[in-house]
Coordinates of C-alpha atoms and ligand atoms in Angstrom, one line a residue:
M1 CA -0.1 0.2 -0.1
K2 CA 1.3 3.6 -1.0
N3 CA 1.8 6.3 1.7
S4 CA -0.8 8.7 0.2
S5 CA -3.0 6.0 0.0
A6 CA -2.8 5.6 3.5
V7 CA -3.2 9.1 4.2
N8 CA -6.3 9.6 2.4
K9 CA -7.9 6.9 3.8
R10 CA -8.6 8.5 7.2
K11 CA -11.2 7.4 9.3
A12 CA -13.6 9.5 9.1
T13 CA -14.4 10.9 12.6
P14 CA -16.1 14.2 14.9
I15 CA -12.9 15.4 16.3
E16 CA -10.5 15.0 13.2
I17 CA -10.0 18.9 11.1
E18 CA -9.2 18.5 8.1
K19 CA -5.9 19.6 6.5
E20 CA -6.7 22.7 4.3
A21 CA -10.0 23.4 6.6
F22 CA -6.9 23.3 9.4
R23 CA -4.2 25.6 7.8
K24 CA -7.7 28.2 6.5
I25 CA -8.7 28.7 10.4
G26 CA -5.6 28.3 12.0
Y27 CA -4.3 31.6 9.6
Q28 CA -7.4 33.5 10.3
L29 CA -6.5 32.8 13.9
I30 CA -3.0 34.4 13.6
D31 CA -3.9 36.9 12.0
T32 CA -6.6 38.2 14.3
I33 CA -4.2 37.1 17.6
A34 CA -1.0 39.7 15.6
N35 CA -3.5 41.8 15.0
F36 CA -4.7 42.3 18.5
M37 CA -1.6 41.8 20.2
D38 CA -1.1 44.9 17.9
S39 CA -3.7 47.5 18.5
I40 CA -3.7 46.8 22.5
T41 CA -2.9 49.6 23.7
E42 CA -6.6 50.5 21.9
Y43 CA -8.8 48.5 24.0
P44 CA -9.6 48.9 27.5
V45 CA -8.5 47.4 30.7
T46 CA -10.8 45.8 30.7
K47 CA -14.9 46.9 29.9
G48 CA -15.8 46.4 33.6
E49 CA -18.6 44.2 33.1
S50 CA -20.8 41.7 35.4
P51 CA -21.1 38.2 35.6
L52 CA -24.9 38.4 34.9
Q53 CA -23.7 40.5 31.5
L54 CA -21.4 38.2 30.3
Q55 CA -23.7 34.8 31.3
V56 CA -26.1 36.9 29.1
L57 CA -24.0 37.5 26.6
L58 CA -22.9 34.1 26.7
G59 CA -26.1 32.7 26.4
N60 CA -27.8 29.4 28.4
S61 CA -28.3 26.5 25.9
G62 CA -27.5 23.7 26.9
M63 CA -24.4 21.2 25.6
P64 CA -24.8 20.3 21.7
E65 CA -25.6 17.7 21.2
N66 CA -24.8 17.5 17.5
G67 CA -21.4 19.2 17.2
L68 CA -20.5 22.7 15.3
S69 CA -17.8 23.9 12.8
A70 CA -14.6 24.6 14.0
D71 CA -14.3 27.3 12.0
E72 CA -18.1 28.9 13.6
I73 CA -16.4 28.1 17.0
I74 CA -13.3 29.7 16.7
S75 CA -14.5 32.8 15.5
R76 CA -17.0 32.7 18.2
S77 CA -14.6 32.1 21.4
T78 CA -12.4 34.7 19.1
D79 CA -15.0 37.6 20.2
L80 CA -16.0 36.5 23.2
L81 CA -12.5 36.9 24.6
L82 CA -11.2 39.4 22.8
N83 CA -13.6 41.4 23.3
H84 CA -14.6 40.9 26.7
S85 CA -11.6 40.2 28.7
L86 CA -8.9 42.4 31.2
F87 CA -5.9 42.2 29.3
N88 CA -2.9 41.6 31.8
G89 CA -0.8 42.3 28.4
H90 CA -1.6 45.9 28.5
P91 CA 0.7 48.9 29.1
K92 CA -1.8 50.2 31.2
F93 CA -1.7 46.8 33.1
M94 CA 0.1 46.8 36.4
G95 CA -2.3 45.4 39.8
Y96 CA -1.1 42.0 41.4
I97 CA 2.0 40.5 39.6
T98 CA 0.4 39.0 36.1
S99 CA 2.5 39.8 33.3
S100 CA 2.7 41.0 29.3
P101 CA 2.8 37.5 27.7
A102 CA 5.9 36.9 25.8
P103 CA 4.5 36.2 22.2
I104 CA 7.0 33.8 21.5
G105 CA 5.3 31.7 24.9
I106 CA 1.8 32.2 22.5
L107 CA 3.7 30.2 19.9
A108 CA 4.9 27.9 21.9
D109 CA 1.8 26.5 23.6
M110 CA 1.0 26.1 20.1
L111 CA 3.6 24.2 18.8
S112 CA 3.5 21.9 22.5
A113 CA 0.0 21.6 22.5
S114 CA 0.2 19.7 18.6
V115 CA 2.6 18.0 19.4
N116 CA 1.0 17.4 23.1
Q117 CA 4.3 15.7 25.1
N118 CA 4.2 13.4 28.4
V119 CA 6.9 15.4 30.5
G120 CA 5.7 12.9 33.3
A121 CA 8.5 10.1 31.8
Q122 CA 11.3 10.3 29.9
L123 CA 10.0 7.5 27.7
L124 CA 6.6 9.3 27.0
S125 CA 8.4 12.5 26.4
P126 CA 12.5 12.5 25.4
M127 CA 12.9 15.6 23.9
A128 CA 10.3 17.7 25.8
T129 CA 12.4 15.8 28.8
E130 CA 15.7 17.2 27.8
I131 CA 14.0 20.9 27.1
E132 CA 13.3 20.8 30.5
K133 CA 16.0 20.1 31.5
Q134 CA 17.8 22.7 30.1
T135 CA 14.9 25.3 31.3
I136 CA 15.5 24.7 34.8
G137 CA 19.0 24.6 34.5
W138 CA 19.2 28.1 32.5
L139 CA 16.3 29.6 35.6
A140 CA 19.6 28.3 38.1
E141 CA 22.2 30.7 35.6
F142 CA 19.4 33.6 34.9
I143 CA 19.4 33.5 39.1
G144 CA 22.2 33.4 39.9
V145 CA 22.5 30.6 41.6
S146 CA 25.3 27.4 41.0
P147 CA 24.1 24.8 38.7
R148 CA 23.7 22.1 41.0
Y149 CA 20.7 23.3 41.5
G150 CA 17.8 20.8 39.6
G151 CA 14.7 20.7 39.7
I152 CA 11.3 20.7 38.8
L153 CA 9.0 23.1 36.7
V154 CA 5.1 23.0 37.9
S155 CA 1.9 25.6 38.0
G156 CA 3.2 28.5 39.5
G157 CA 4.1 30.3 42.2
N158 CA 1.9 28.0 44.9
M159 CA 2.7 24.6 43.9
A160 CA 6.6 25.9 43.6
N161 CA 6.3 26.6 47.2
F162 CA 4.4 23.2 48.0
T163 CA 6.4 20.8 46.5
A164 CA 9.3 22.5 47.9
F165 CA 7.8 21.9 51.7
L166 CA 7.3 18.7 51.4
A167 CA 11.1 18.7 50.1
A168 CA 12.4 20.3 53.6
R169 CA 9.8 18.1 55.6
T170 CA 11.0 15.1 54.3
A171 CA 14.5 15.9 55.1
K172 CA 14.5 17.7 58.1
A173 CA 11.5 14.7 59.4
S174 CA 11.9 12.2 61.1
P175 CA 12.5 8.9 58.2
E176 CA 9.2 7.6 59.4
L177 CA 7.3 10.1 58.9
K178 CA 6.3 9.2 55.6
D179 CA 5.4 5.5 56.7
D180 CA 4.0 6.4 60.2
G181 CA 2.5 10.2 59.8
L182 CA 2.6 12.7 61.5
T183 CA 0.5 11.6 64.8
K184 CA 2.5 8.9 65.1
T185 CA 5.3 10.0 64.8
N186 CA 4.5 12.3 67.6
S187 CA 5.7 15.1 65.2
N188 CA 5.5 19.0 65.9
L189 CA 7.1 20.5 62.8
M190 CA 7.9 23.7 62.7
V191 CA 7.9 26.8 59.9
Y192 CA 9.3 30.0 60.5
C193 CA 8.3 33.5 58.3
S194 CA 8.1 37.0 57.9
K195 CA 4.1 38.4 58.3
S196 CA 4.5 39.3 54.7
T197 CA 4.7 36.3 53.7
H198 CA 2.5 35.0 51.1
T199 CA -0.9 32.9 51.9
W200 CA 0.5 29.5 50.3
V201 CA 2.2 28.8 53.6
E202 CA -1.2 28.5 55.7
K203 CA -2.2 27.0 52.8
A204 CA 0.8 24.3 52.9
A205 CA 0.4 23.7 55.9
I206 CA -3.7 22.9 56.3
L207 CA -2.7 20.5 53.5
F208 CA 0.1 19.0 54.5
G209 CA -1.9 17.9 57.8
H210 CA 0.7 20.1 60.4
G211 CA -2.2 23.4 60.9
S212 CA -2.4 26.0 60.2
K213 CA -0.9 27.2 63.8
S214 CA 2.3 25.2 63.4
V215 CA 3.6 28.6 60.9
R216 CA 5.3 31.2 63.8
W217 CA 4.9 34.5 61.8
I218 CA 7.9 36.5 63.0
P219 CA 7.5 40.5 62.6
T220 CA 9.7 42.9 60.3
D221 CA 11.5 45.7 61.2
S222 CA 11.0 48.8 59.9
E223 CA 12.4 48.1 56.6
N224 CA 9.2 45.4 55.8
K225 CA 12.5 42.6 56.5
M226 CA 11.8 39.7 58.5
D227 CA 13.2 40.8 62.1
N228 CA 15.8 38.1 62.1
E229 CA 16.5 38.4 66.4
V230 CA 13.1 37.6 66.9
L231 CA 13.7 34.8 64.8
S232 CA 16.8 33.3 66.1
K233 CA 14.4 33.6 69.5
T234 CA 11.7 32.3 68.2
I235 CA 13.2 29.2 67.0
K236 CA 15.3 29.2 70.8
E237 CA 11.9 29.3 72.8
D238 CA 10.2 26.7 70.5
L239 CA 13.5 23.9 71.0
K240 CA 13.0 24.3 74.5
L241 CA 9.3 23.9 74.5
G242 CA 10.3 20.7 73.2
Y243 CA 8.6 22.0 69.3
Q244 CA 11.0 20.8 66.0
P245 CA 10.8 23.5 64.1
F246 CA 12.4 22.2 60.5
M247 CA 12.6 25.4 58.3
V248 CA 12.7 28.7 57.7
I249 CA 11.2 30.8 54.6
G250 CA 12.6 33.8 53.4
T251 CA 10.9 36.3 50.8
A252 CA 12.6 37.6 48.1
G253 CA 10.5 40.2 46.2
D254 CA 7.9 39.7 49.1
V255 CA 4.1 40.2 47.3
S256 CA 2.7 43.2 49.0
T257 CA 5.7 45.8 48.8
G258 CA 8.7 44.2 47.1
V259 CA 10.8 43.1 49.8
V260 CA 13.6 41.3 50.0
D261 CA 14.7 39.8 53.7
N262 CA 18.0 39.8 54.6
L263 CA 18.7 36.2 53.4
K264 CA 22.3 35.5 54.0
K265 CA 21.3 36.0 58.1
I266 CA 18.7 34.0 57.7
A267 CA 21.0 31.6 55.9
S268 CA 23.3 31.7 59.0
I269 CA 20.2 31.1 61.6
C270 CA 18.9 27.9 59.5
K271 CA 23.0 27.0 59.1
Q272 CA 22.8 27.2 63.0
N273 CA 19.7 25.7 63.8
N274 CA 20.2 23.0 61.2
L275 CA 17.0 23.8 59.1
W276 CA 15.6 23.7 55.7
F277 CA 16.4 27.1 54.4
H278 CA 13.7 27.8 51.4
I279 CA 13.6 31.4 49.6
D280 CA 9.8 32.7 47.6
G281 CA 11.4 34.1 44.8
A282 CA 8.6 33.6 42.8
Y283 CA 8.1 37.0 42.0
G284 CA 11.4 39.4 42.6
A285 CA 14.0 35.9 42.0
P286 CA 14.1 36.5 38.2
A287 CA 15.5 40.8 39.6
A288 CA 18.5 39.1 41.0
I289 CA 19.4 38.7 37.5
L290 CA 20.8 43.0 37.5
P291 CA 24.1 42.9 38.9
E292 CA 22.9 46.3 40.9
L293 CA 20.9 43.6 42.3
K294 CA 23.8 41.7 43.9
N295 CA 24.1 42.8 47.6
L296 CA 20.0 42.7 47.6
F297 CA 20.1 39.0 46.2
D298 CA 23.6 38.4 48.6
G299 CA 22.1 34.5 50.3
L300 CA 20.6 33.6 47.3
G301 CA 22.9 31.0 46.8
D302 CA 22.5 29.3 50.2
A303 CA 18.8 28.5 50.0
D304 CA 18.2 24.6 50.3
S305 CA 15.0 25.7 48.3
I306 CA 13.9 28.5 45.7
A307 CA 10.4 28.9 44.0
L308 CA 9.9 31.1 41.7
D309 CA 7.5 31.9 39.0
P310 CA 8.5 32.1 35.2
H311 CA 5.2 33.6 34.4
K312 CA 5.9 36.6 36.6
W313 CA 8.8 38.6 36.0
L314 CA 9.9 36.2 32.9
Y315 CA 6.7 37.3 31.2
A316 CA 5.7 33.7 29.8
P317 CA 2.0 33.5 29.5
L318 CA 0.7 31.5 31.9
E319 CA 0.8 28.7 33.8
A320 CA 4.8 28.3 35.1
G321 CA 6.5 28.0 38.0
C322 CA 9.4 26.4 39.3
T323 CA 11.1 24.6 42.4
L324 CA 15.0 24.9 42.3
V325 CA 16.5 22.6 45.3
K326 CA 19.8 22.4 45.5
N327 CA 20.6 19.2 45.8
P328 CA 18.1 17.3 44.3
Q329 CA 17.9 14.1 45.8
H330 CA 16.1 15.3 47.7
L331 CA 12.6 16.3 45.7
I332 CA 13.6 12.3 44.4
N333 CA 13.4 10.9 47.9
T334 CA 9.8 12.9 48.9
Y335 CA 7.9 12.0 45.3
S336 CA 9.0 8.7 44.0
S337 CA 7.5 5.9 43.8
H338 CA 7.6 2.1 41.5
P339 CA 3.9 0.9 40.7
E340 CA 4.9 -2.0 39.0
Y341 CA 3.2 -0.9 35.6
Y342 CA 5.9 2.0 35.6
N343 CA 8.3 0.9 33.3
F344 CA 10.2 4.0 33.4
S345 CA 13.0 3.9 35.7
K346 CA 15.8 2.4 32.9
N347 CA 16.7 4.2 29.5
E348 CA 20.0 2.4 27.2
E349 CA 22.5 5.1 29.4
G350 CA 20.8 4.6 33.0
K351 CA 18.8 5.6 35.0
S352 CA 16.6 7.9 33.2
L353 CA 14.8 11.5 34.4
N354 CA 10.9 11.4 34.9
F355 CA 9.8 14.3 36.9
Y356 CA 6.5 12.9 38.1
E357 CA 9.5 11.4 40.7
Y358 CA 10.4 14.9 41.1
G359 CA 7.1 16.7 41.8
L360 CA 3.3 15.8 42.5
Q361 CA 1.9 15.9 38.8
N362 CA 2.0 12.4 37.5
S363 CA 0.7 13.9 33.6
R364 CA 2.2 17.1 33.7
G365 CA 1.9 19.2 30.1
F366 CA 5.1 20.5 28.7
R367 CA 5.6 24.1 30.0
G368 CA 8.6 24.0 29.5
L369 CA 8.5 25.6 25.9
K370 CA 7.3 28.7 26.1
V371 CA 9.7 29.7 28.8
W372 CA 12.8 27.9 26.8
M373 CA 11.7 29.2 23.7
A374 CA 11.5 32.7 25.7
L375 CA 15.2 32.9 27.2
Q376 CA 16.2 32.1 23.7
Q377 CA 14.7 34.7 22.0
I378 CA 14.8 37.8 24.3
G379 CA 18.9 36.1 25.8
S380 CA 19.9 37.2 29.7
N381 CA 20.6 40.9 28.1
G382 CA 17.0 41.8 26.9
Y383 CA 16.4 40.5 29.8
K384 CA 18.6 42.5 31.8
K385 CA 16.8 45.0 30.0
M386 CA 13.6 45.0 30.3
I387 CA 13.6 43.9 33.8
A388 CA 16.0 46.9 35.2
E389 CA 13.3 49.1 32.8
D390 CA 10.6 48.3 35.1
I391 CA 12.5 49.1 38.0
E392 CA 12.7 52.3 36.0
L393 CA 9.4 52.9 35.6
S394 CA 8.5 51.4 39.0
K395 CA 10.8 54.3 40.3
L396 CA 9.3 57.3 37.9
L397 CA 5.9 56.4 39.4
F398 CA 7.1 56.9 42.8
D399 CA 8.8 59.8 42.1
L400 CA 6.0 61.5 40.3
A401 CA 3.7 60.4 43.1
D402 CA 5.8 62.1 45.7
E403 CA 5.9 65.5 43.3
H404 CA 2.4 65.5 42.6
L405 CA 0.4 67.5 45.8
E406 CA -1.9 65.7 45.9
L407 CA -1.0 62.1 46.2
E408 CA 1.7 60.0 48.9
A409 CA 4.3 57.7 47.9
I410 CA 4.7 55.2 50.0
T411 CA 6.7 52.3 49.6
Q412 CA 9.0 51.6 46.1
N413 CA 10.8 47.7 46.1
L414 CA 12.0 46.5 42.9
S415 CA 9.2 46.7 40.5
I416 CA 6.0 48.1 43.0
T417 CA 4.8 51.0 44.1
T418 CA 2.4 52.0 46.6
F419 CA 0.8 55.6 47.1
R420 CA -2.8 56.9 48.2
Y421 CA -4.5 59.8 46.9
I422 CA -5.1 62.6 49.2
P423 CA -7.1 65.7 48.1
S424 CA -6.1 69.3 49.6
Q425 CA -9.3 70.3 51.0
N426 CA -12.4 69.2 52.7
L427 CA -11.3 66.1 54.4
P428 CA -11.4 65.6 58.3
E429 CA -9.5 68.4 61.2
N430 CA -9.2 65.4 63.8
I431 CA -6.3 62.2 62.6
E432 CA -8.1 59.2 63.4
K433 CA -11.2 59.9 61.2
K434 CA -9.3 61.7 58.6
E435 CA -7.4 58.7 58.4
I436 CA -9.8 56.6 58.1
Y437 CA -12.0 58.5 55.9
L438 CA -8.5 58.5 53.5
N439 CA -8.2 54.7 53.1
T440 CA -12.5 54.7 52.1
L441 CA -11.4 57.5 49.9
N442 CA -8.6 55.4 48.5
E443 CA -10.5 51.9 48.6
A444 CA -13.5 53.6 46.9
L445 CA -11.1 54.8 44.1
L446 CA -9.4 51.5 43.3
D447 CA -12.9 49.9 42.6
T448 CA -13.6 52.4 39.5
L449 CA -10.4 52.4 38.6
Q450 CA -10.8 48.2 38.2
Q451 CA -13.9 49.0 36.5
D452 CA -13.1 51.3 34.3
G453 CA -10.5 50.0 31.8
K454 CA -7.9 53.4 31.9
V455 CA -5.2 51.9 34.1
F456 CA -5.8 48.9 36.0
L457 CA -3.4 49.0 39.6
S458 CA -4.0 46.3 42.8
N459 CA -4.1 47.3 46.6
A460 CA -2.3 47.5 49.7
V461 CA -2.0 48.5 53.1
V462 CA 1.2 49.3 54.6
Q463 CA 1.3 50.0 58.3
G464 CA -2.7 51.1 57.9
K465 CA -2.6 53.4 55.2
Y466 CA -4.9 51.3 52.1
C467 CA -2.7 52.3 49.4
L468 CA -2.7 51.6 45.2
R469 CA -0.3 49.5 43.9
S470 CA 1.5 48.6 41.0
C471 CA 2.8 45.6 40.5
I472 CA 5.2 46.6 36.9
V473 CA 7.0 42.8 34.7
N474 CA 5.2 44.8 32.1
F475 CA 7.5 45.0 29.1
R476 CA 4.8 47.7 27.2
T477 CA 4.6 49.4 29.8
S478 CA 6.2 53.3 29.0
E479 CA 7.6 56.5 30.9
Q480 CA 4.1 58.0 28.9
D481 CA 1.7 55.0 30.5
I482 CA 3.1 56.0 33.7
K483 CA 2.4 59.4 33.6
E484 CA -0.9 59.3 32.6
I485 CA -1.7 57.4 35.4
I486 CA -1.0 59.7 37.6
E487 CA -3.7 62.1 36.0
I488 CA -6.4 59.1 35.9
V489 CA -5.4 59.0 39.7
I490 CA -6.0 62.3 40.3
N491 CA -9.4 63.3 37.9
E492 CA -11.0 60.2 39.9
G493 CA -10.1 60.7 42.9
T494 CA -10.9 63.9 42.7
I495 CA -14.5 63.1 41.6
I496 CA -15.0 60.1 44.4
H497 CA -13.3 62.8 46.8
Q498 CA -16.7 65.7 46.0
K499 CA -19.6 62.0 45.7
L500 CA -18.5 61.4 48.8
T501 CA -17.8 64.6 50.7
T502 CA -21.2 65.9 49.1
N503 CA -23.1 62.8 50.3
K504 CA -22.4 62.8 54.0
Ligands
PLP601 C1 3.0 35.3 43.5 C2 3.4 34.4 44.6 C3 3.3 33.7 44.4 C4 2.3 32.3 44.4 O1 2.2 32.4 43.2 P1 1.3 31.7 42.2 O2 1.9 31.6 41.1 O3 0.0 32.9 42.0 O4 0.5 30.9 42.5 C5 3.8 33.1 46.2 N1 4.6 34.2 46.4 C6 4.8 35.1 46.3 C7 6.4 35.7 47.1 C8 4.7 35.4 45.1 O5 4.9 36.8 44.6

């Protein structure tokens, strides 16, 4: 039988899209996406539509009994998404920590879905496994830690931190724990972190059976860094009381104001007490590539494990997180098991690299491709430039807010700036009442800004002050955008202040 006739006689199924049709729909989609990216500044950041409005648009018909044409489905989906989404790729999006997606990542995801590799096992994903391994090596190189670090790509920062948390526990808890569990081994394991650590810690403590009381929230000092004296003291006291400290978490770029803990000092406290040192660098770690920030990140390479998020400051499209572990064997000790129906352990050159043995997932998508491609397209110099620019723009916002009579600049770290609107007239005289009013006003201002689509900011509460918060992980944001944001905030602020004061 000739090859061509074999191809032509492919079985007819409701799922296949015939080659010419696939090309046509595919090219159209690419055209639409290219136009969308090119004209993104003409879109509002969001239309602020309510869930109810969107449900009406979507309609409430049941699932189709007979299939529709792929062409129609793609046009309608594109229309729904391009006209009714909140665009984190917009130059004036700077809320939370969500980046504009690298265009090459969009193509990478399409290629990745086409080969549909299961990167849980090397046997099933020979090249993809090697690419992910290389990506992990590059990420370690990127943040400037030893090439000994190995690890795994995961869905994001939470999963990256969870993955490290369990590895820390396996490494430091009694060896019986894996079989006997927390109760039977009388485990009183304790975790230490600053009070500004991301909520994942509490989730991990609950998920893995330690309970939220096993987290010691250490206060922060005047610079908002973990107070390492209190940390030392708390560990000592806990040891006296019979607790088992096992892990300290340092943060490299806290989610609220971007502060980096004194990592070197935490590393030495961990060493003294034989504790696992984990760094949550989900947001900030990539900034360690900047030579001018070398001191700020001193101690990064002392960590037993590091979490970082390529879908934040490396601009990968969601989702991509990464756990790096200084001695990756700790991951295998934690996650590897060999059921009889798996025949994945060997290849011709010896032991194979199966990522299912390095983390919580079994079947794994090929999320490494988009990170790997972006790292090559941009290069370390390209990243240095873009990360430094994000920081510069954040400083510019801080400076402009500082100069403005009706704005108070509050914090600036990495690419996060917090500030608030303070109208010059019609404020309560009483200081306490004034502060309460300013919190109400800025909260109302943020709610409006998040709905009206001109700029997207989020919030932070700094020493009791409700602030507007901008986090720039956005290669599209320009100086002009920053200047315009100041105007938008002042204009909206004035209107809301008027409303609030005349309503009284
Ligand atoms: C974003 C972030 C997380 C959570 O990461 P996800 O990717 O949202 O799961 C955890 N820690 C820090 C410091 C973060 O910035």
